[in-house]
Short mmCIF file of C-alpha atoms in Angstrom, two decimals:
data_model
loop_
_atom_site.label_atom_id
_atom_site.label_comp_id
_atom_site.label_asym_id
_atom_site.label_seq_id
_atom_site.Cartn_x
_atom_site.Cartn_y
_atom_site.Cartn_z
CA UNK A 1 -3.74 -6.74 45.00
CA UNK A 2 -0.06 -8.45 45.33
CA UNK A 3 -1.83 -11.38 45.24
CA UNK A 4 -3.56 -10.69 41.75
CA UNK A 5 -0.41 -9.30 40.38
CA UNK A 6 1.27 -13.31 39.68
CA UNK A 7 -1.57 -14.26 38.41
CA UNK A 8 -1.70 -12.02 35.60
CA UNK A 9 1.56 -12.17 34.79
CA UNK A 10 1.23 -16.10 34.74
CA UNK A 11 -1.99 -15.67 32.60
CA UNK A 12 -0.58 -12.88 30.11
CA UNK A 13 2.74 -15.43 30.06
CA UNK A 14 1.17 -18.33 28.99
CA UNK A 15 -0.89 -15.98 26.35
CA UNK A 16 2.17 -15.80 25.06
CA UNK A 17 3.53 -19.07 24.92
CA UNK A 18 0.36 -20.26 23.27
CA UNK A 19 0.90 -16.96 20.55
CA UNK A 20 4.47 -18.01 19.56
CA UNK A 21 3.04 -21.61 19.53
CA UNK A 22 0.23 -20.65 17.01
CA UNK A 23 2.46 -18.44 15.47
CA UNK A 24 5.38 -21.21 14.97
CA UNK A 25 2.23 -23.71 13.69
CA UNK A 26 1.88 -20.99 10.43
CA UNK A 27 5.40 -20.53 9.47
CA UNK A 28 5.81 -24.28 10.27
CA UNK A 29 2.90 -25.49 7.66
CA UNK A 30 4.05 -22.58 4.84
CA UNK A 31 7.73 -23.94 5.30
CA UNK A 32 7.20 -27.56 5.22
CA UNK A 33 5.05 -26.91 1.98
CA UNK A 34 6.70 -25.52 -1.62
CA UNK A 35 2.80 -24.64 -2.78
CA UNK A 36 2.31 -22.22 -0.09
CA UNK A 37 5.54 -20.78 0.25
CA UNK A 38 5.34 -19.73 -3.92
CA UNK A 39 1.94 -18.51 -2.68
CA UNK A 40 3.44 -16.69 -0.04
CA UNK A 41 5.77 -15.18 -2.92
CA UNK A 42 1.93 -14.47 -4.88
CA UNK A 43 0.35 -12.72 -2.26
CA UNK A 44 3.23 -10.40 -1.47
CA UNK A 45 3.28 -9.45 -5.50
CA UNK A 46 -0.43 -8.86 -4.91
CA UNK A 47 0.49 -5.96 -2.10
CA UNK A 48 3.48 -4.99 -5.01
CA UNK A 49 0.07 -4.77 -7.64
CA UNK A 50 -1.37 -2.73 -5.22
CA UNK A 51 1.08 -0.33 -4.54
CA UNK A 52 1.12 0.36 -8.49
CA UNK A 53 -2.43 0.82 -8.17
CA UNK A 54 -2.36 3.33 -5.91
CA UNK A 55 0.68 5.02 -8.20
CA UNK A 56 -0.80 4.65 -11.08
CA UNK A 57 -4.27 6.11 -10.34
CA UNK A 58 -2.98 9.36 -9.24
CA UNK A 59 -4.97 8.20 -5.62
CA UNK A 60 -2.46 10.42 -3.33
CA UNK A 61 -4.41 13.63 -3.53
CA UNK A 62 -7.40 11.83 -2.42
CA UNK A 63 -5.76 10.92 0.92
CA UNK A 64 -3.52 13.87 1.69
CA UNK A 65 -3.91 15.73 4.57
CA UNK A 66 -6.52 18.70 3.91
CA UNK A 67 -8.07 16.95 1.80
CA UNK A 68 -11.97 16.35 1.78
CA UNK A 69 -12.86 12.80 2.97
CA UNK A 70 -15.39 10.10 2.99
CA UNK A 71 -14.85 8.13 5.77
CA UNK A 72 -15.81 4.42 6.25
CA UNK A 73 -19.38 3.97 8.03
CA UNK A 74 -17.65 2.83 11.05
CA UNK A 75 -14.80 4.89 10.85
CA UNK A 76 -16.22 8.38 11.08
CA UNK A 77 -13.20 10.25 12.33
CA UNK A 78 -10.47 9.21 9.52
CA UNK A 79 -9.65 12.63 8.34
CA UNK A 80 -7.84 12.95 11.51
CA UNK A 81 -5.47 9.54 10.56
CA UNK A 82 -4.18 11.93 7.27
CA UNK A 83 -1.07 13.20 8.41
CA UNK A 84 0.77 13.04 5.25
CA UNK A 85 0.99 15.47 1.73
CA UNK A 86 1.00 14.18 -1.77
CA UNK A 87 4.96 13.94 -1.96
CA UNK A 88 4.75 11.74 1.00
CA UNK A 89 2.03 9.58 0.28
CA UNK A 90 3.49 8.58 -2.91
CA UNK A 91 6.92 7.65 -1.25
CA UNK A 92 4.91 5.32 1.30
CA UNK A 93 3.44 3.63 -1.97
CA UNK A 94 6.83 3.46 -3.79
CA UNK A 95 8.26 1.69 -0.63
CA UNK A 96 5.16 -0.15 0.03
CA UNK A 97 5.71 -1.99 -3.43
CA UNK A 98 9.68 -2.06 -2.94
CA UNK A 99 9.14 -3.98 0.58
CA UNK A 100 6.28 -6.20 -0.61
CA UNK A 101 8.75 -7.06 -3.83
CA UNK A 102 11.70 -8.11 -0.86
CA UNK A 103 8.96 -9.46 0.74
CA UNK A 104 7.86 -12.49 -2.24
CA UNK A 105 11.76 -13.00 -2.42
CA UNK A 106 12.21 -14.06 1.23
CA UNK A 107 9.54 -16.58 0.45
CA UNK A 108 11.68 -18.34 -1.97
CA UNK A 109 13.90 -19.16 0.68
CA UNK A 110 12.50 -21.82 3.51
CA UNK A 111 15.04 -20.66 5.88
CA UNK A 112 13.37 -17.01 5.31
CA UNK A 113 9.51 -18.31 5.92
CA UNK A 114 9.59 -16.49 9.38
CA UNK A 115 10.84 -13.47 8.17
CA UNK A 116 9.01 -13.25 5.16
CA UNK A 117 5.70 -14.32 7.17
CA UNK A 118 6.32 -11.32 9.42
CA UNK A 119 6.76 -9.05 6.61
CA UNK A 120 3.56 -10.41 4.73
CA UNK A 121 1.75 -9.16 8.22
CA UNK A 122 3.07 -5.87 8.23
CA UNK A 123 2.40 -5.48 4.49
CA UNK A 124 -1.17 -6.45 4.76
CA UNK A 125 -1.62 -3.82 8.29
CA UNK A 126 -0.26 -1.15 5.79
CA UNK A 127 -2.43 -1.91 3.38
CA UNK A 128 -5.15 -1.81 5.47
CA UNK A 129 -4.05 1.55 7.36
CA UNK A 130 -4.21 2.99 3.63
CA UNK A 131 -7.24 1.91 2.44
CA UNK A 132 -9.03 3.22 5.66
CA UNK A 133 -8.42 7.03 4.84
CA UNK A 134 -10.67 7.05 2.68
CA UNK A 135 -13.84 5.29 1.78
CA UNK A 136 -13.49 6.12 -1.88
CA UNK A 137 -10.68 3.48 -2.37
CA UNK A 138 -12.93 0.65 -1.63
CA UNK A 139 -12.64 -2.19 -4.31
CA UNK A 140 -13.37 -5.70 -4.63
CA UNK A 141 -9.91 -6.69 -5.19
CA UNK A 142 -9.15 -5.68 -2.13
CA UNK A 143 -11.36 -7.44 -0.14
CA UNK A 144 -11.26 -10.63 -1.49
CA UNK A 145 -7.05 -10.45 -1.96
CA UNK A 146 -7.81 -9.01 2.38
CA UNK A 147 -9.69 -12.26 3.01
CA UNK A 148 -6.85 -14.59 0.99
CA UNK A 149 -4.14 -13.21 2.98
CA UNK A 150 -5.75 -13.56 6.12
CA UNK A 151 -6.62 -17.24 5.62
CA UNK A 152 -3.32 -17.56 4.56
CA UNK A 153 -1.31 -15.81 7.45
CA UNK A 154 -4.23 -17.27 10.49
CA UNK A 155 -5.79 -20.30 9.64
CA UNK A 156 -4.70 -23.57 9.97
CA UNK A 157 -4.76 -26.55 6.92
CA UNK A 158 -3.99 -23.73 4.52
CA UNK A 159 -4.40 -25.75 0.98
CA UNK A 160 -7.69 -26.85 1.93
CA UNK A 161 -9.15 -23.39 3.81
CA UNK A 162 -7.92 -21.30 0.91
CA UNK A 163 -8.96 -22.90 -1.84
CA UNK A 164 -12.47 -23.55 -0.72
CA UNK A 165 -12.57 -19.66 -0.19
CA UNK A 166 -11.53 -18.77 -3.24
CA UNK A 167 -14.30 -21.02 -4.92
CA UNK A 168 -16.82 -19.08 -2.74
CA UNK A 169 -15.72 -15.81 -4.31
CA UNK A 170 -16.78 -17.24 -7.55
CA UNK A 171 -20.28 -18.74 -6.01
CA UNK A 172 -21.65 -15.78 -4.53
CA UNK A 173 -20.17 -13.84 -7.24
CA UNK A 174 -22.55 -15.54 -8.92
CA UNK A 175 -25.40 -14.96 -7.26
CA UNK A 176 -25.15 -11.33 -7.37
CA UNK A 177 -25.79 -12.03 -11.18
CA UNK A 178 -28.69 -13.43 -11.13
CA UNK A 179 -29.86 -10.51 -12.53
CA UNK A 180 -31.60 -9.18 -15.53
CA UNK A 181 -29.10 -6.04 -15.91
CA UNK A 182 -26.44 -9.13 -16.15
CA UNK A 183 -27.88 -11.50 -18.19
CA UNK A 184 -29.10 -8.84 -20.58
CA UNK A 185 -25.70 -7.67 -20.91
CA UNK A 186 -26.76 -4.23 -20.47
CA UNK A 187 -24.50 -4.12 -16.74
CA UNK A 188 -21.30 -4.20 -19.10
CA UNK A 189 -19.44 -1.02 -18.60
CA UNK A 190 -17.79 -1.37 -21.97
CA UNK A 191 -17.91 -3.67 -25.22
CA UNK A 192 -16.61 -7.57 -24.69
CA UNK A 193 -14.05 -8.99 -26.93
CA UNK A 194 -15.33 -10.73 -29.81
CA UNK A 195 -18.85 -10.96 -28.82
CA UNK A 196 -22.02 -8.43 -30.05
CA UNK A 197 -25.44 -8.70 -29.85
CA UNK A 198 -27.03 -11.77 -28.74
CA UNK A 199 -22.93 -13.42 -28.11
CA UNK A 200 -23.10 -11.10 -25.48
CA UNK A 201 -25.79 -12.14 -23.57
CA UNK A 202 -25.09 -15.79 -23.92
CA UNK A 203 -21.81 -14.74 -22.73
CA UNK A 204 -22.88 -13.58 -19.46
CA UNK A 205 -25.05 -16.34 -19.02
CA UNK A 206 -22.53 -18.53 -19.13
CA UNK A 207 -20.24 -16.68 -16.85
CA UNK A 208 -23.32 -17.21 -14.21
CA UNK A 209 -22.94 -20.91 -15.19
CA UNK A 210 -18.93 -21.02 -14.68
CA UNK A 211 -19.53 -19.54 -11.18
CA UNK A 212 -22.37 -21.36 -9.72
CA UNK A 213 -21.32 -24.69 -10.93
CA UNK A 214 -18.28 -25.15 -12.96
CA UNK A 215 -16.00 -23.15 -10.55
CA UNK A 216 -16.66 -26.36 -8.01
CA UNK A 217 -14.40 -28.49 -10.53
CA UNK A 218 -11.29 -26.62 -9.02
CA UNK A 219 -11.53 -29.05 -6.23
CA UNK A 220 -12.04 -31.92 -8.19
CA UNK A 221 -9.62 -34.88 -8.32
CA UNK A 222 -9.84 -35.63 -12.00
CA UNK A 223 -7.18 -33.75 -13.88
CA UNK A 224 -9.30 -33.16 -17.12
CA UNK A 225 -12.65 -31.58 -14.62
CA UNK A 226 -9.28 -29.79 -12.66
CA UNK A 227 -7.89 -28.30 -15.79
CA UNK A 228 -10.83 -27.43 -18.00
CA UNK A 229 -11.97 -25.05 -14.94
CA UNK A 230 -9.16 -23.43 -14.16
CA UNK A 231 -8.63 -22.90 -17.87
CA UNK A 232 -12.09 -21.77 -18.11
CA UNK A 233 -11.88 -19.39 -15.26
CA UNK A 234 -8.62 -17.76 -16.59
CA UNK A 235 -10.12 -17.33 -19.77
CA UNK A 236 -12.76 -15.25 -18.37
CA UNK A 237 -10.90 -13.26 -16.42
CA UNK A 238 -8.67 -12.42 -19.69
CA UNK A 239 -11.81 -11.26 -21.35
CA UNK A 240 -12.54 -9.27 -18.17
CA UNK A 241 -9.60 -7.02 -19.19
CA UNK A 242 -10.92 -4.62 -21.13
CA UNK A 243 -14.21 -4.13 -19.23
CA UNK A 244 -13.22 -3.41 -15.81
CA UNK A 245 -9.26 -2.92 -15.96
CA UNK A 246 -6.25 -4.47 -15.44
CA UNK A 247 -6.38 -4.76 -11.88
CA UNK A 248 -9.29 -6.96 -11.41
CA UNK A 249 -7.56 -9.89 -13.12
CA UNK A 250 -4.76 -9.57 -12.36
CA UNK A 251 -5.05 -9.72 -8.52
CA UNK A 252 -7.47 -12.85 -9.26
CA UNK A 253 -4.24 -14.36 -11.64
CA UNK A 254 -2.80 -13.75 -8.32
CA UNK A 255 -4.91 -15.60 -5.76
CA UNK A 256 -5.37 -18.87 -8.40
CA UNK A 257 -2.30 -19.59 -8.38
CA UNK A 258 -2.82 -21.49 -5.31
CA UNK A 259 -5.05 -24.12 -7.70
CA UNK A 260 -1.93 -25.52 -9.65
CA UNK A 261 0.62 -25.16 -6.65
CA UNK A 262 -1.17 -27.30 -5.24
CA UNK A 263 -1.91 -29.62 -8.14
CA UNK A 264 1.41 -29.66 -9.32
CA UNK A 265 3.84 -29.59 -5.39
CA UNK A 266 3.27 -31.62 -2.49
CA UNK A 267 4.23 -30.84 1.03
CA UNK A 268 7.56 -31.93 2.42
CA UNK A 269 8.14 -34.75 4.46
CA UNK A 270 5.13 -35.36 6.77
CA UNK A 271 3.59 -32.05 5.87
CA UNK A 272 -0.05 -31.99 5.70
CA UNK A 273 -1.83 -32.76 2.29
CA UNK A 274 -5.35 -33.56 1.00
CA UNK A 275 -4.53 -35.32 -2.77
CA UNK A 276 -5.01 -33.49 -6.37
CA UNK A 277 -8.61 -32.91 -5.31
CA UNK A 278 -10.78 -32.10 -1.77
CA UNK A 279 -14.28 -32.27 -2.79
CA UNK A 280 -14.67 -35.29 -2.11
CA UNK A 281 -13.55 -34.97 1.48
CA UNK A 282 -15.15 -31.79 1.64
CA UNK A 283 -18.62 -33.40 1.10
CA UNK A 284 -18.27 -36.42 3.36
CA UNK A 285 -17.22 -34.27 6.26
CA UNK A 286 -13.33 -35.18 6.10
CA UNK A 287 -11.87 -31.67 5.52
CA UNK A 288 -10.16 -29.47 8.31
CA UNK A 289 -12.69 -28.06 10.94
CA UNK A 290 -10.65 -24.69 9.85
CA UNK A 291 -11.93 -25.33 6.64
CA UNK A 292 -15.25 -25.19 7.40
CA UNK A 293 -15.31 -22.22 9.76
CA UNK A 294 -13.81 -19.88 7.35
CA UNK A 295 -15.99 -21.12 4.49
CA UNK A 296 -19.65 -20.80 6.87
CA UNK A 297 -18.01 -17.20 7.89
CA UNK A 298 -17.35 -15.78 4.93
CA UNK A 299 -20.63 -17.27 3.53
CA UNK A 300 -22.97 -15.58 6.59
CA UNK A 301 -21.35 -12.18 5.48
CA UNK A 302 -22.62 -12.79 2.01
CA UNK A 303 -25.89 -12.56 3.88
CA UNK A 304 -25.90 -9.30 5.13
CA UNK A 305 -26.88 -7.70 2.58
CA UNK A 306 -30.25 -9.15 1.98
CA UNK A 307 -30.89 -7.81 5.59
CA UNK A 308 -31.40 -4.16 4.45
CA UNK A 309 -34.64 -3.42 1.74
CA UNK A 310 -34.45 -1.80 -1.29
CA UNK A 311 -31.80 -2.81 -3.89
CA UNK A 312 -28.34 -3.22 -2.64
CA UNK A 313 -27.00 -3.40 -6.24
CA UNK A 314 -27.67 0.33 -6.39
CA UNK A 315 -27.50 1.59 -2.88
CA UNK A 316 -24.39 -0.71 -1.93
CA UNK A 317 -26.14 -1.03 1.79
CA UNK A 318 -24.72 -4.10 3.46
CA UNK A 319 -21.84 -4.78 1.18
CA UNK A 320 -19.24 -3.59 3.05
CA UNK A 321 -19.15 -6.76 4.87
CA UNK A 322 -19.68 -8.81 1.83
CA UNK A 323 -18.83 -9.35 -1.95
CA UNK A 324 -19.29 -5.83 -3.85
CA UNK A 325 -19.01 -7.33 -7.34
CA UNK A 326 -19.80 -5.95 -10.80
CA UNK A 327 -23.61 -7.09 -11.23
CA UNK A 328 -25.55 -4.19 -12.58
CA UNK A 329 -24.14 -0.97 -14.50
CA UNK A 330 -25.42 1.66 -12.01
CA UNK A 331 -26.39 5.25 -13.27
CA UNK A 332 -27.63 8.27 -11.07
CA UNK A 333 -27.93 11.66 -11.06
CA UNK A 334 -25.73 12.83 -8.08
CA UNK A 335 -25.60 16.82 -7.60
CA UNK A 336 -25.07 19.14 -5.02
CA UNK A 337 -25.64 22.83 -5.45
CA UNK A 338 -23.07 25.31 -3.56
CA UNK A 339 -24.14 28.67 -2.47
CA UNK A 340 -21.16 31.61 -2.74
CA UNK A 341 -21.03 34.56 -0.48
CA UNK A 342 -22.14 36.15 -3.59
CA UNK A 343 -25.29 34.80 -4.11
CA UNK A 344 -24.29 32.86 -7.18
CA UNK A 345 -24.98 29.25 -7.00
CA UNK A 346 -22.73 26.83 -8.33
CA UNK A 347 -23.74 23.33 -9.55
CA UNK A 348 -21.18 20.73 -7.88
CA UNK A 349 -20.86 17.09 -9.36
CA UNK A 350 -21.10 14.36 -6.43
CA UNK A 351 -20.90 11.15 -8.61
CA UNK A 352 -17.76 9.28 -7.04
CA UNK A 353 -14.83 7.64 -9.04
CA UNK A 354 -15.20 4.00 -8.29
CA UNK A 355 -17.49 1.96 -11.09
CA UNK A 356 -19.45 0.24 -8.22
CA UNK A 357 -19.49 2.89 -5.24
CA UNK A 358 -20.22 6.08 -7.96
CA UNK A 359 -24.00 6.56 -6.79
CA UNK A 360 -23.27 4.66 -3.39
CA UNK A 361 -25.64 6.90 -0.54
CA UNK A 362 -21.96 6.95 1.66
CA UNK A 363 -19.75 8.67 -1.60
CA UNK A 364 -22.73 10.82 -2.43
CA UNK A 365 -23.96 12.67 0.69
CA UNK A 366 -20.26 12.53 1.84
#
């Protein structure tokens, strides 16, 4: 046993030399690099977006403690983690957006990378901690703005790992809508701007186009390929406004910001930097190995849900690990009917509040 004991301590110390060296490789790359620390800045006004979110749609009674909730499939037990009323809840969001606020500022500031990196962790665990009380605040937004972050605050070769991510979203976004509910236009929760009739569906059919294939321009060298896309992709996400919120695109304004950081600021000094473009690199082999892992990871979970039968559009089965995007306007008849002491029976709707999770089996059978 005393001979054991140094050798732990020698293992668990060198564990932590090789954490503060990983962890001085991160703050190193964002601070050596103006694109990623104004990203930095983005990502924290992300959390700030998400604090208003949780503000604005009146979410606090839905995780109070005493209140009925849906946990996460894995995380049965997370009425127990509710520990706080509605007063309190609502402070935690108020200083959850005043922190994530301080939090973009220290990014402006190289000296401040460290500090601000830090804070940018403990933002995103609190995030996190909040979203797991309750099943019901599962969004899109937050998973792909979860999956940004931690690319961002993790992963090495940042410019190149991010921005191949955030072309993925748009690619298997994509492929969700290969869909006749989509194409139709008959998925559309509410009326497009300036478009009726058959303008809708050769609206939507062209969204399918910008995400399969023009999206891939992002990482292109030539400015007018770079610019048309991103220009393109903004534009769609404006006209997303008024069907699914504000929220949607404006966390996605958010996380492209990266594109023309990176097109328009290089790195400092010797910092690392791939050109205006990467696909080239990226298709001969001559991007970051970090690149490539996080791309083939978050592309296998896009594969999960073709695992389970039936149709995951409706049921929602396997997309907690993957993209749950807006592909198919999903209707159902969710009831439960409550017995009194009575006698009298009393009809009890079960439909839940989220656009994409309303009819899923998790929200509905509680």
């Amino acid at each position: 046993m005393t001979r054991l004991l140094p050798r732990f301590l020698a293992r668990t110390h060198k564990l932590g030399v090789a954490g503060r060296h990983n962890l001085g490789c991160h703050t190193r790359e964002i601070a050596a690099d103006p694109a990623l620390r104004m990203y930095g800045m983005a990502l924290a006004l992300v959390n700030a977006l998400t604090a208003y979110w949780f503000l604005s749609g009146d979410l606090a009674p839905t995780m109070a403690v005493g209140a009925d909730a849906i946990c996460w499939p894995l995380l049965p037990v997370c009425d127990t983690w509710r520990v706080l009323d509605v007063a309190g809840l609502n402070l935690v969001f108020r200083l959850y957006g005043v922190a994530s606020v301080a939090v973009a500022v220290l990014f402006g500031f190289r000296r401040r990378v460290v500090v601000a990196y830090a804070g940018l962790f403990a933002l995103t665990l609190l995030k996190v901690g909040l979203l797991a009380l309750d099943f019901r605040l599962r969004r899109n937004q937050h998973y792909m703005a979860l999956a940004a972050t931690s690319t961002f605050l993790l992963v090495p070769n940042k410019r190149q790992a991010l921005r191949l991510l955030i072309v993925l979203f748009y690619f298997w976004a994509g492929t969700l809508k290969l869909n006749r509910e989509w194409l139709s236009g008959a998925g559309l929760y509410r009326p497009l701007w300036f478009f009726s009739g058959r303008g809708v569906e050769l609206a939507c059919a062209y969204v399918v186009l910008l995400e399969l294939a023009m999206v891939w321009a992002l990482l292109a060298r030539r400015q007018w390929l770079f610019w048309g896309a991103l220009g393109q992709v903004l534009l769609f996400h404006l006209f997303s406004w008024p069907v699914v919120g504000y929220f949607y695109p404006l966390v996605m304004f958010g996380l492209l910001s990266l594109f023309p950081l990176c097109r328009l600021l290089r790195p400092e000094g010797h910092g690392q930097g791939d050109g205006p473009g990467m696909l080239g690199s990226l298709l001969r082999g001559g991007a970051a190995p970090a690149t490539y892992l996080v791309a083939g990871i978050f592309s296998a979970l896009q594969l999960v849900p073709h695992l389970y039968p039936g149709d995951s559009a409706l049921t929602g089965e396997g997309r907690l690990f993957a993209l749950h995007m807006f592909d198919a306007r999903v209707l159902c008849n969710a009831r439960g009917i409550l017995t009194l002491t009575d006698g009298q029976t009393q009809v009890v709707d079960l439909h839940g509040r989220g656009g994409r999770t309303a009819c899923d089996p998790v929200v509905v059978a509680g």
